[in-house]
Coordinates of C-alpha atoms in Angstrom, one line a residue:
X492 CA 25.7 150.6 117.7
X493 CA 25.9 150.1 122.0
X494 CA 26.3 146.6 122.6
X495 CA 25.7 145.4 126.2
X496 CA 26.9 141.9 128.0
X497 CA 24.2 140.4 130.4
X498 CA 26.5 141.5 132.9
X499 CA 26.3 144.6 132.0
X500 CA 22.4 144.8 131.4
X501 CA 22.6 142.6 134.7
X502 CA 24.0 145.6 136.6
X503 CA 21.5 148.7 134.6
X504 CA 18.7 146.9 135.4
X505 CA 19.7 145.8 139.1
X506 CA 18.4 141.9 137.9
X507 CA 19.9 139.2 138.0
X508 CA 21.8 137.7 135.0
X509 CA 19.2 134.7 135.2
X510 CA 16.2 136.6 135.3
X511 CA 17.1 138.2 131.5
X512 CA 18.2 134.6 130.6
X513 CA 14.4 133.6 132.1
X514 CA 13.0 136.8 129.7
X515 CA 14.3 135.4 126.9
X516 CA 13.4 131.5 127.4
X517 CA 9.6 133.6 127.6
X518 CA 9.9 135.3 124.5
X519 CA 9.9 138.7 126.0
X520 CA 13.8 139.3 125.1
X521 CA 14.1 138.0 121.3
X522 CA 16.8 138.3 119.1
X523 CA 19.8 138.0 121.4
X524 CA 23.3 137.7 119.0
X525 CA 25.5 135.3 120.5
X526 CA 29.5 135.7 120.3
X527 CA 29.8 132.1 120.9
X528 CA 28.6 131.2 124.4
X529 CA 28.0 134.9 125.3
X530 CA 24.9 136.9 124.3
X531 CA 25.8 139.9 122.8
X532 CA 22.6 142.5 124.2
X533 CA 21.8 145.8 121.3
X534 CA 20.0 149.0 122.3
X535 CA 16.5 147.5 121.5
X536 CA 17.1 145.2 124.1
X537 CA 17.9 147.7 126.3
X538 CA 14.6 149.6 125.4
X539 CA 12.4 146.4 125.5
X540 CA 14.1 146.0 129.4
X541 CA 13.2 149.7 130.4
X542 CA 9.4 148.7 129.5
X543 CA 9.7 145.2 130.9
X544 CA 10.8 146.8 134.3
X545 CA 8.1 149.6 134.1
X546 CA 5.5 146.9 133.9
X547 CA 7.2 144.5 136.4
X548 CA 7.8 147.0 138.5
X549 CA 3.8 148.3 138.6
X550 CA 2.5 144.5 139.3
X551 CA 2.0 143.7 135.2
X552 CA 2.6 139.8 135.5
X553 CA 4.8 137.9 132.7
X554 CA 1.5 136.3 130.6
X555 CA 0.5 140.4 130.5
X556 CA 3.9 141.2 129.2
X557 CA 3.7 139.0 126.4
X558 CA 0.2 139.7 125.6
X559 CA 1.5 143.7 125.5
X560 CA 4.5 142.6 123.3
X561 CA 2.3 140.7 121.3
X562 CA -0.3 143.2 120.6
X563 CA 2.6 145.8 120.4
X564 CA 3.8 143.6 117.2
X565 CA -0.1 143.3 115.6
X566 CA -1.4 147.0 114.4
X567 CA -4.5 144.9 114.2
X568 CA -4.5 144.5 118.4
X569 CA -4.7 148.0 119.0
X570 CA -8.1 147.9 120.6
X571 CA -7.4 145.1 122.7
X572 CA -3.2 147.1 123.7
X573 CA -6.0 150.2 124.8
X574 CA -8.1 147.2 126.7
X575 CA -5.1 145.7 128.2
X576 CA -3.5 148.9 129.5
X577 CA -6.5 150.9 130.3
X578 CA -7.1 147.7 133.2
X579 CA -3.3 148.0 134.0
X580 CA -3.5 151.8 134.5
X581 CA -7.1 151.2 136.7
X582 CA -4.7 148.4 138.7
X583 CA -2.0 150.9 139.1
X584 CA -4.3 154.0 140.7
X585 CA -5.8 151.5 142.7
X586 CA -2.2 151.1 144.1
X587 CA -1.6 154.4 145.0
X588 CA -4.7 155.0 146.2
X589 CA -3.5 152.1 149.1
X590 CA 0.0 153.1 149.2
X591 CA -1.3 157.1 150.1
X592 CA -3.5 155.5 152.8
X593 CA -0.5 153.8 154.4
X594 CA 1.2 156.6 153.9
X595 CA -1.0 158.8 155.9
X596 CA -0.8 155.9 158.7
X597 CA 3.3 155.8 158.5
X598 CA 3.2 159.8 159.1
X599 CA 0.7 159.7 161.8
X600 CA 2.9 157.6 163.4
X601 CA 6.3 159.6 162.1
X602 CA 4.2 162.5 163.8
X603 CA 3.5 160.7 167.4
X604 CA 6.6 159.2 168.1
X605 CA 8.7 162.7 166.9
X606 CA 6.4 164.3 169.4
X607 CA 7.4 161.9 172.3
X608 CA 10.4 162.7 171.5
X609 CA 9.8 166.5 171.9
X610 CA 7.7 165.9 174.8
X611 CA 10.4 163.7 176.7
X612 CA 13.0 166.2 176.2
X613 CA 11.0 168.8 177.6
X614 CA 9.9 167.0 180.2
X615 CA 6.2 167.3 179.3
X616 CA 2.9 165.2 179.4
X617 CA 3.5 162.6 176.8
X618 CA 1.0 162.6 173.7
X619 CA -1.7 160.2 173.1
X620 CA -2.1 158.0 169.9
X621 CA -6.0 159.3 169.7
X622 CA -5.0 162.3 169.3
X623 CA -3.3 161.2 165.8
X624 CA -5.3 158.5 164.6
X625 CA -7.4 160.6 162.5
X626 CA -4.7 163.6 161.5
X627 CA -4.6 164.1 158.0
X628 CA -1.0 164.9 156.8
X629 CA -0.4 166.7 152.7
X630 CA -0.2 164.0 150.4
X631 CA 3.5 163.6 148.9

């Protein structure tokens, strides 16, 4: 069985060492072996990491994480786990919905300033932002 130090789950995870120490204080890293002052991670930790920094990562806040580790424990929660993450998933869309928007905003701008750029070099009438603002680039 892998065995991981919180260094080494420190560097995986790009956290810091006091941020798994702060998961477990929560209750959403349980279990931890010691071998004596050291904590001694296993692969289920590793696993239950992977999901905590999905859900971090997506804007899921700590109470949510243990309320999903909760229900994840209780087959009698299931209703409330499809509840819970059918708001997170609505949450997350909405996300991407914004960050696409920006997006199209960053690569109008990408688009005007490449073009200066262009028109500079070729000694040419420079563009004008107008002529951007409403360009609609492929979404990525």
């Amino acid at each position: 069985m892998k065995t991981y130090s919180i260094r080494e789950l420190s560097e995986l995870f790009a956290l810091p060492a006091s941020t798994l120490r702060y998961y477990e204080e929560v209750g959403l890293l349980t279990d931890i072996k010691r071998d004596g002052k050291h904590r001694v991670y296993e692969e289920c930790h590793f696993h239950r990491l992977k999901a905590l920094c999905c859900f971090k990562e997506t804007g899921m806040s700590i109470a949510q994480l243990q309320t999903f580790f909760s229900y994840e424990k209780d087959t009698n929660k299931n209703e409330e786990m499809v509840e819970l993450l059918a708001e997170h998933t609505e949450k997350v869309s909405a996300q991407i919905e914004n960050l696409q928007k920006n997006m199209q905003h960053v690569q109008r701008k990408l688009a005007f300033y490449q073009d200066i750029c262009q028109a500079k070099q070729a000694q040419q009438p420079l563009p004008e932002w107008d002529e951007y603002r409403d360009k609609v680039f492929p979404r990525i």
